[in-house]
Short mmCIF file of C-alpha atoms and ligand atoms in Angstrom, two decimals:
data_model
loop_
_atom_site.label_atom_id
_atom_site.label_comp_id
_atom_site.label_asym_id
_atom_site.label_seq_id
_atom_site.Cartn_x
_atom_site.Cartn_y
_atom_site.Cartn_z
CA UNK A 1 115.16 69.95 77.76
CA UNK A 2 111.70 70.37 79.21
CA UNK A 3 110.23 73.38 81.03
CA UNK A 4 110.68 73.86 84.68
CA UNK A 5 108.22 76.36 86.26
CA UNK A 6 108.93 78.17 89.51
CA UNK A 7 107.35 80.99 91.25
CA UNK A 8 106.46 82.09 94.80
CA UNK A 9 105.39 84.90 97.12
CA UNK A 10 106.47 86.65 100.14
CA UNK A 11 104.18 85.66 103.07
CA UNK A 12 103.47 89.05 104.39
CA UNK A 13 99.74 89.08 103.95
CA UNK A 14 96.58 87.08 102.69
CA UNK A 15 96.44 86.98 98.90
CA UNK A 16 93.86 89.07 97.17
CA UNK A 17 92.14 89.49 93.84
CA UNK A 18 95.21 91.40 92.56
CA UNK A 19 97.32 88.38 93.12
CA UNK A 20 94.59 86.27 91.52
CA UNK A 21 94.30 87.94 88.32
CA UNK A 22 97.94 89.03 88.10
CA UNK A 23 99.52 85.66 88.74
CA UNK A 24 97.69 82.83 90.43
CA UNK A 25 95.32 82.44 87.60
CA UNK A 26 98.27 81.88 85.11
CA UNK A 27 99.67 79.46 87.53
CA UNK A 28 96.69 77.33 87.69
CA UNK A 29 96.29 77.50 83.89
CA UNK A 30 99.98 76.33 83.39
CA UNK A 31 99.61 73.57 85.93
CA UNK A 32 96.71 72.25 83.97
CA UNK A 33 98.00 72.70 80.50
CA UNK A 34 100.84 70.37 81.59
CA UNK A 35 103.65 71.74 79.35
CA UNK A 36 106.40 71.11 82.03
CA UNK A 37 108.61 68.59 83.77
CA UNK A 38 108.36 70.17 87.13
CA UNK A 39 106.44 72.80 88.79
CA UNK A 40 107.45 74.40 91.99
CA UNK A 41 105.81 77.00 94.12
CA UNK A 42 107.79 78.49 97.01
CA UNK A 43 106.71 80.48 100.01
CA UNK A 44 109.49 83.15 100.29
CA UNK A 45 109.61 83.43 104.02
CA UNK A 46 113.31 84.30 104.19
CA UNK A 47 112.74 86.94 101.57
CA UNK A 48 109.87 88.34 103.56
CA UNK A 49 111.97 88.51 106.70
CA UNK A 50 114.59 90.86 104.79
CA UNK A 51 112.15 93.70 105.53
CA UNK A 52 110.17 92.04 108.56
CA UNK A 53 113.04 90.72 110.63
CA UNK A 54 111.65 92.34 113.77
CA UNK A 55 108.22 90.73 113.15
CA UNK A 56 108.66 87.14 112.58
CA UNK A 57 105.36 86.29 113.85
CA UNK A 58 103.77 88.09 110.93
CA UNK A 59 105.58 85.86 108.58
CA UNK A 60 104.74 82.67 110.47
CA UNK A 61 100.93 83.60 110.44
CA UNK A 62 100.86 84.53 106.87
CA UNK A 63 102.78 81.44 105.79
CA UNK A 64 99.62 79.49 106.58
CA UNK A 65 97.35 81.89 104.95
CA UNK A 66 99.41 81.73 101.71
CA UNK A 67 99.60 77.95 101.52
CA UNK A 68 95.78 77.84 102.08
CA UNK A 69 95.38 80.55 99.24
CA UNK A 70 97.49 78.48 96.76
CA UNK A 71 95.55 75.32 97.58
CA UNK A 72 92.07 76.90 97.58
CA UNK A 73 92.57 78.50 94.04
CA UNK A 74 93.29 75.05 92.71
CA UNK A 75 96.96 74.54 92.77
CA UNK A 76 97.29 70.78 93.05
CA UNK A 77 99.70 69.09 95.23
CA UNK A 78 99.81 66.15 92.84
CA UNK A 79 101.22 68.46 90.24
CA UNK A 80 103.12 71.26 92.11
CA UNK A 81 105.93 70.92 94.62
CA UNK A 82 105.20 73.38 97.45
CA UNK A 83 108.07 74.34 99.66
CA UNK A 84 109.33 76.72 102.30
CA UNK A 85 112.32 78.81 101.32
CA UNK A 86 113.96 79.05 104.77
CA UNK A 87 114.05 75.35 104.90
CA UNK A 88 116.21 74.99 101.87
CA UNK A 89 119.70 76.10 103.24
CA UNK A 90 121.24 75.29 99.67
CA UNK A 91 119.51 78.54 98.55
CA UNK A 92 121.36 80.62 101.08
CA UNK A 93 124.74 79.07 99.95
CA UNK A 94 124.11 79.69 96.37
CA UNK A 95 123.21 83.25 97.25
CA UNK A 96 126.68 83.52 98.82
CA UNK A 97 128.47 82.61 95.71
CA UNK A 98 126.31 84.86 93.54
CA UNK A 99 126.86 87.81 95.62
CA UNK A 100 130.44 88.09 94.05
CA UNK A 101 128.66 88.67 90.71
CA UNK A 102 126.60 91.62 91.46
CA UNK A 103 127.57 95.14 92.51
CA UNK A 104 126.05 97.21 95.18
CA UNK A 105 125.37 99.86 92.75
CA UNK A 106 123.58 97.51 90.30
CA UNK A 107 121.39 96.40 93.29
CA UNK A 108 120.57 100.04 94.16
CA UNK A 109 119.50 100.85 90.52
CA UNK A 110 117.06 97.85 90.47
CA UNK A 111 113.69 99.66 90.02
CA UNK A 112 111.70 97.24 92.18
CA UNK A 113 114.21 97.58 94.96
CA UNK A 114 114.47 101.35 94.48
CA UNK A 115 110.68 101.73 94.80
CA UNK A 116 110.58 99.33 97.80
CA UNK A 117 113.43 101.19 99.68
CA UNK A 118 111.27 104.37 99.61
CA UNK A 119 108.18 102.52 100.62
CA UNK A 120 109.91 101.15 103.66
CA UNK A 121 111.71 104.28 104.53
CA UNK A 122 115.03 102.69 104.12
CA UNK A 123 116.52 105.56 102.08
CA UNK A 124 119.01 106.64 104.92
CA UNK A 125 119.96 103.08 105.85
CA UNK A 126 119.09 100.01 103.99
CA UNK A 127 119.60 96.61 105.56
CA UNK A 128 122.11 94.50 103.58
CA UNK A 129 119.71 91.56 103.48
CA UNK A 130 117.07 93.62 102.01
CA UNK A 131 119.27 95.13 99.40
CA UNK A 132 120.64 91.68 98.49
CA UNK A 133 117.30 89.87 98.04
CA UNK A 134 117.45 90.06 94.17
CA UNK A 135 120.57 87.94 94.53
CA UNK A 136 118.79 85.40 96.76
CA UNK A 137 115.85 85.39 94.27
CA UNK A 138 118.33 84.50 91.51
CA UNK A 139 119.43 81.43 93.85
CA UNK A 140 115.61 80.51 94.29
CA UNK A 141 115.17 80.35 90.52
CA UNK A 142 118.54 78.91 89.31
CA UNK A 143 118.55 76.28 92.04
CA UNK A 144 115.79 74.51 90.20
CA UNK A 145 116.99 75.41 86.68
CA UNK A 146 113.62 76.95 86.32
CA UNK A 147 112.98 78.63 82.96
CA UNK A 148 109.36 79.92 83.19
CA UNK A 149 108.32 82.15 86.01
CA UNK A 150 104.73 83.12 86.52
CA UNK A 151 104.67 86.27 88.26
CA UNK A 152 103.08 89.87 88.51
CA UNK A 153 104.96 92.47 86.40
CA UNK A 154 106.61 94.08 89.36
CA UNK A 155 108.88 91.16 89.27
CA UNK A 156 110.43 91.80 85.91
CA UNK A 157 113.35 93.71 87.25
CA UNK A 158 114.14 90.89 89.67
CA UNK A 159 114.17 88.29 86.82
CA UNK A 160 116.32 90.52 84.60
CA UNK A 161 118.81 90.62 87.43
CA UNK A 162 118.57 86.83 87.91
CA UNK A 163 119.41 86.47 84.15
CA UNK A 164 122.48 88.75 84.65
CA UNK A 165 123.76 86.53 87.44
CA UNK A 166 123.17 83.60 85.13
CA UNK A 167 125.17 85.07 82.39
CA UNK A 168 128.08 86.24 84.54
CA UNK A 169 128.20 82.74 86.15
CA UNK A 170 128.20 80.88 82.95
CA UNK A 171 130.82 83.14 81.34
CA UNK A 172 133.16 83.02 84.29
CA UNK A 173 132.73 79.24 85.56
CA UNK A 174 131.42 77.63 82.52
CA UNK A 175 127.88 76.67 81.38
CA UNK A 176 125.92 75.64 84.45
CA UNK A 177 122.87 77.91 85.02
CA UNK A 178 119.68 78.39 82.99
CA UNK A 179 118.16 81.73 81.99
CA UNK A 180 114.45 82.38 82.96
CA UNK A 181 111.46 84.13 81.37
CA UNK A 182 108.59 85.94 83.13
CA UNK A 183 105.08 84.63 82.31
CA UNK A 184 102.69 87.60 82.72
CA UNK A 185 98.99 88.00 82.52
CA UNK A 186 97.84 88.97 78.96
CA UNK A 187 95.80 92.08 79.62
CA UNK A 188 97.17 95.24 81.18
CA UNK A 189 94.31 95.37 83.62
CA UNK A 190 95.13 91.99 84.74
CA UNK A 191 98.79 92.90 85.41
CA UNK A 192 97.81 95.77 87.69
CA UNK A 193 94.30 95.63 89.19
CA UNK A 194 93.57 99.01 90.89
CA UNK A 195 92.23 99.13 94.33
CA UNK A 196 88.59 99.21 95.29
CA UNK A 197 89.04 102.97 95.92
CA UNK A 198 90.37 103.53 92.62
CA UNK A 199 94.01 104.00 93.75
CA UNK A 200 96.60 102.66 91.39
CA UNK A 201 97.09 99.37 92.96
CA UNK A 202 95.25 96.73 95.23
CA UNK A 203 97.39 96.39 98.15
CA UNK A 204 97.17 95.38 101.64
CA UNK A 205 98.81 98.48 102.99
CA UNK A 206 96.33 100.64 101.33
CA UNK A 207 93.37 98.73 102.76
CA UNK A 208 91.75 98.54 99.33
CA UNK A 209 91.50 94.81 98.74
CA UNK A 210 89.08 92.01 98.26
CA UNK A 211 90.91 88.91 99.73
CA UNK A 212 90.40 85.36 98.32
CA UNK A 213 89.47 84.49 101.96
CA UNK A 214 86.75 87.13 102.45
CA UNK A 215 83.31 85.87 103.26
CA UNK A 216 80.33 86.64 100.98
CA UNK A 217 79.18 89.21 103.37
CA UNK A 218 82.57 91.05 103.36
CA UNK A 219 82.71 90.98 99.70
CA UNK A 220 79.15 92.45 99.31
CA UNK A 221 80.15 95.18 101.77
CA UNK A 222 83.34 95.94 99.95
CA UNK A 223 81.69 95.99 96.48
CA UNK A 224 78.85 98.18 97.64
CA UNK A 225 81.45 100.73 98.90
CA UNK A 226 83.50 100.76 95.62
CA UNK A 227 84.40 104.04 93.90
CA UNK A 228 82.35 104.62 90.74
CA UNK A 229 81.66 108.08 89.20
CA UNK A 230 81.23 110.77 91.82
CA UNK A 231 79.25 112.97 89.39
CA UNK A 232 76.73 109.96 88.96
CA UNK A 233 74.31 111.10 91.53
CA UNK A 234 70.94 110.24 90.37
CA UNK A 235 70.08 107.04 88.31
CA UNK A 236 69.07 109.41 85.45
CA UNK A 237 72.32 110.92 85.36
CA UNK A 238 74.84 110.16 82.60
CA UNK A 239 77.79 108.18 83.93
CA UNK A 240 81.44 107.76 83.34
CA UNK A 241 83.07 104.41 82.64
CA UNK A 242 86.71 105.59 82.74
CA UNK A 243 87.87 105.51 86.29
CA UNK A 244 84.75 103.79 87.44
CA UNK A 245 86.18 100.77 89.39
CA UNK A 246 83.01 98.63 89.11
CA UNK A 247 83.39 98.74 85.27
CA UNK A 248 87.22 98.22 85.53
CA UNK A 249 86.62 95.17 87.65
CA UNK A 250 83.90 93.83 85.31
CA UNK A 251 86.38 94.27 82.46
CA UNK A 252 88.85 92.21 84.32
CA UNK A 253 86.60 89.40 85.86
CA UNK A 254 83.22 89.05 83.73
CA UNK A 255 82.32 87.59 80.55
CA UNK A 256 79.21 88.52 78.58
CA UNK A 257 77.62 85.20 79.51
CA UNK A 258 77.65 86.32 83.15
CA UNK A 259 76.43 89.82 82.27
CA UNK A 260 73.26 88.34 80.66
CA UNK A 261 72.84 86.03 83.58
CA UNK A 262 73.05 88.65 86.12
CA UNK A 263 71.44 91.76 84.42
CA UNK A 264 69.07 92.67 81.64
CA UNK A 265 71.92 93.35 79.28
CA UNK A 266 73.42 90.84 76.79
CA UNK A 267 76.96 92.16 76.97
CA UNK A 268 79.16 94.31 78.99
CA UNK A 269 79.38 96.98 76.07
CA UNK A 270 75.52 97.23 76.17
CA UNK A 271 75.60 97.58 79.95
CA UNK A 272 78.23 100.31 79.65
CA UNK A 273 76.41 102.31 77.02
CA UNK A 274 73.22 102.37 79.18
CA UNK A 275 75.25 103.67 82.09
CA UNK A 276 76.93 106.28 79.79
CA UNK A 277 73.48 107.60 78.44
CA UNK A 278 71.81 107.57 81.90
CA UNK A 279 69.21 105.34 83.60
CA UNK A 280 71.45 102.76 85.15
CA UNK A 281 72.20 103.05 88.91
CA UNK A 282 75.27 102.09 90.75
CA UNK A 283 73.54 99.69 93.14
CA UNK A 284 72.47 97.46 90.07
CA UNK A 285 75.91 97.45 88.54
CA UNK A 286 77.51 96.61 91.90
CA UNK A 287 75.10 93.74 92.31
CA UNK A 288 76.22 92.41 88.85
CA UNK A 289 80.10 92.62 89.87
CA UNK A 290 79.19 91.07 93.22
CA UNK A 291 77.60 88.04 91.62
CA UNK A 292 80.43 87.62 89.16
CA UNK A 293 82.92 87.63 91.96
CA UNK A 294 80.88 85.25 94.13
CA UNK A 295 80.97 82.90 91.12
CA UNK A 296 84.73 83.02 91.35
CA UNK A 297 85.15 83.04 95.01
CA UNK A 298 82.53 80.42 96.13
CA UNK A 299 84.58 77.45 94.84
CA UNK A 300 87.81 78.97 96.24
CA UNK A 301 86.19 79.30 99.74
CA UNK A 302 84.90 75.70 99.61
CA UNK A 303 88.46 74.39 98.94
CA UNK A 304 89.72 76.58 101.54
CA UNK A 305 87.30 75.18 104.17
CA UNK A 306 88.35 71.61 103.37
CA UNK A 307 91.97 72.41 103.77
CA UNK A 308 91.34 74.38 106.99
CA UNK A 309 89.72 71.26 108.37
CA UNK A 310 92.56 69.18 107.24
CA UNK A 311 95.68 71.13 108.40
CA UNK A 312 97.72 67.82 108.85
CA UNK A 313 97.33 67.27 105.18
CA UNK A 314 98.51 70.73 104.53
CA UNK A 315 101.56 70.22 106.58
CA UNK A 316 102.42 66.98 105.01
CA UNK A 317 102.24 68.65 101.47
CA UNK A 318 104.67 71.41 102.61
CA UNK A 319 107.04 68.94 104.42
CA UNK A 320 107.24 66.43 101.58
CA UNK A 321 107.53 69.38 98.90
CA UNK A 322 110.36 70.82 101.10
CA UNK A 323 112.23 67.62 101.02
CA UNK A 324 111.95 67.29 97.49
CA UNK A 325 112.91 70.91 96.73
CA UNK A 326 115.89 70.59 98.97
CA UNK A 327 117.26 67.57 97.17
CA UNK A 328 116.80 69.28 93.86
CA UNK A 329 118.49 72.38 95.06
CA UNK A 330 121.43 70.26 96.52
CA UNK A 331 122.08 68.76 93.08
CA UNK A 332 122.44 72.30 91.51
CA UNK A 333 124.65 73.43 94.59
CA UNK A 334 126.99 70.59 93.87
CA UNK A 335 127.29 71.66 90.10
CA UNK A 336 127.95 75.08 91.23
CA UNK A 337 130.69 74.21 93.47
CA UNK A 338 132.12 71.89 90.92
CA UNK A 339 132.06 74.67 88.29
CA UNK A 340 133.76 77.17 90.65
CA UNK A 341 136.30 74.33 91.57
CA UNK A 342 135.47 74.27 95.35
CA UNK A 343 134.08 70.65 95.44
CA UNK A 344 137.43 69.42 97.21
CA UNK A 345 135.98 66.28 98.68
CA UNK A 346 133.96 65.10 95.75
N1 LIG B 401 109.77 88.48 94.98
C1 LIG B 401 108.58 87.63 95.07
C2 LIG B 401 107.57 88.51 95.73
O1 LIG B 401 107.73 89.53 96.02
C3 LIG B 401 108.75 86.24 95.78
C4 LIG B 401 109.84 85.34 95.27
C5 LIG B 401 110.98 84.97 95.93
C6 LIG B 401 109.86 84.89 93.99
N2 LIG B 401 111.66 84.12 95.06
C7 LIG B 401 111.04 84.05 93.89
C8 LIG B 401 108.96 84.83 92.84
C9 LIG B 401 111.39 83.37 92.68
C10 LIG B 401 109.54 84.18 91.67
C11 LIG B 401 110.62 83.52 91.73
O2 LIG B 401 106.47 88.07 95.97
#
């Protein structure tokens, strides 16, 4: 059997460089390598509602941002089926049957859920829908018999839980569902890009992001205000590389060819050595990073502009993808009902 790739994001905000390097880049690479039979990318609006049920407008607005982000990084509607989670009712039905296979305490022990419960202030009282979203994620994945899931590493506990559902289901009702595996970015720095301010993670709620849709001016301003080495006051001072976000981002996003194009150094190591021994100013290193990021973001902005001017095309992509996804999920739902023995009228 061939590979089936599936992934998705909750539309709770615009996607940023952390998403790009942590997962989007991998998705584009996999799309272009072509080692798969089908590739699906889902906008997880129903999952996003589990902790934003009182603010559906936010989800609607960001649904459009996220599909534009996907298309602008180069995910290709001729290769990828894009769809909207809430339009595929089969996923909800599958969730209902899978809920029988998962205990409340197992959900409460899921490390991702545990962290998110604290972040959202749900400790005293957690909505059932939110606690249950790992089960719904198992439905998203198994409905398509997806085996390869390109995601950020925060999703690992969710995929583990999916595989537990798969094993329980197959054991109790017979071999029906397929286990999956996460596809992560290679380097540690790619898996968790810190924020511009040096905090552990680039995240919308911390306000330390560069968005894929930021203008050149916004990127310039953000790079110029990045956290470097607070003790590096004069150009002549010796500077620190560790914890210096400009170098951290150069590690993540640049290659030596770019370093020699945008600076007097022939490699990033050479540039770091100069910074460490003194005589290299922050403005200079920030300019290099700005150029490197612009090289990445300029084509992304251009594609985005095209699609923003062709929103009808975007809507068609989503609509046709959703129809296709629904029909695929329906096939699995039939198999699931048959396996359980509740396919009475078939
Ligand atoms: N949990 C993912 C996120 O937080 C979104 C998601 C929902 C997903 N269903 C999925 C990711 C299935 C991969 C596979 O963004």
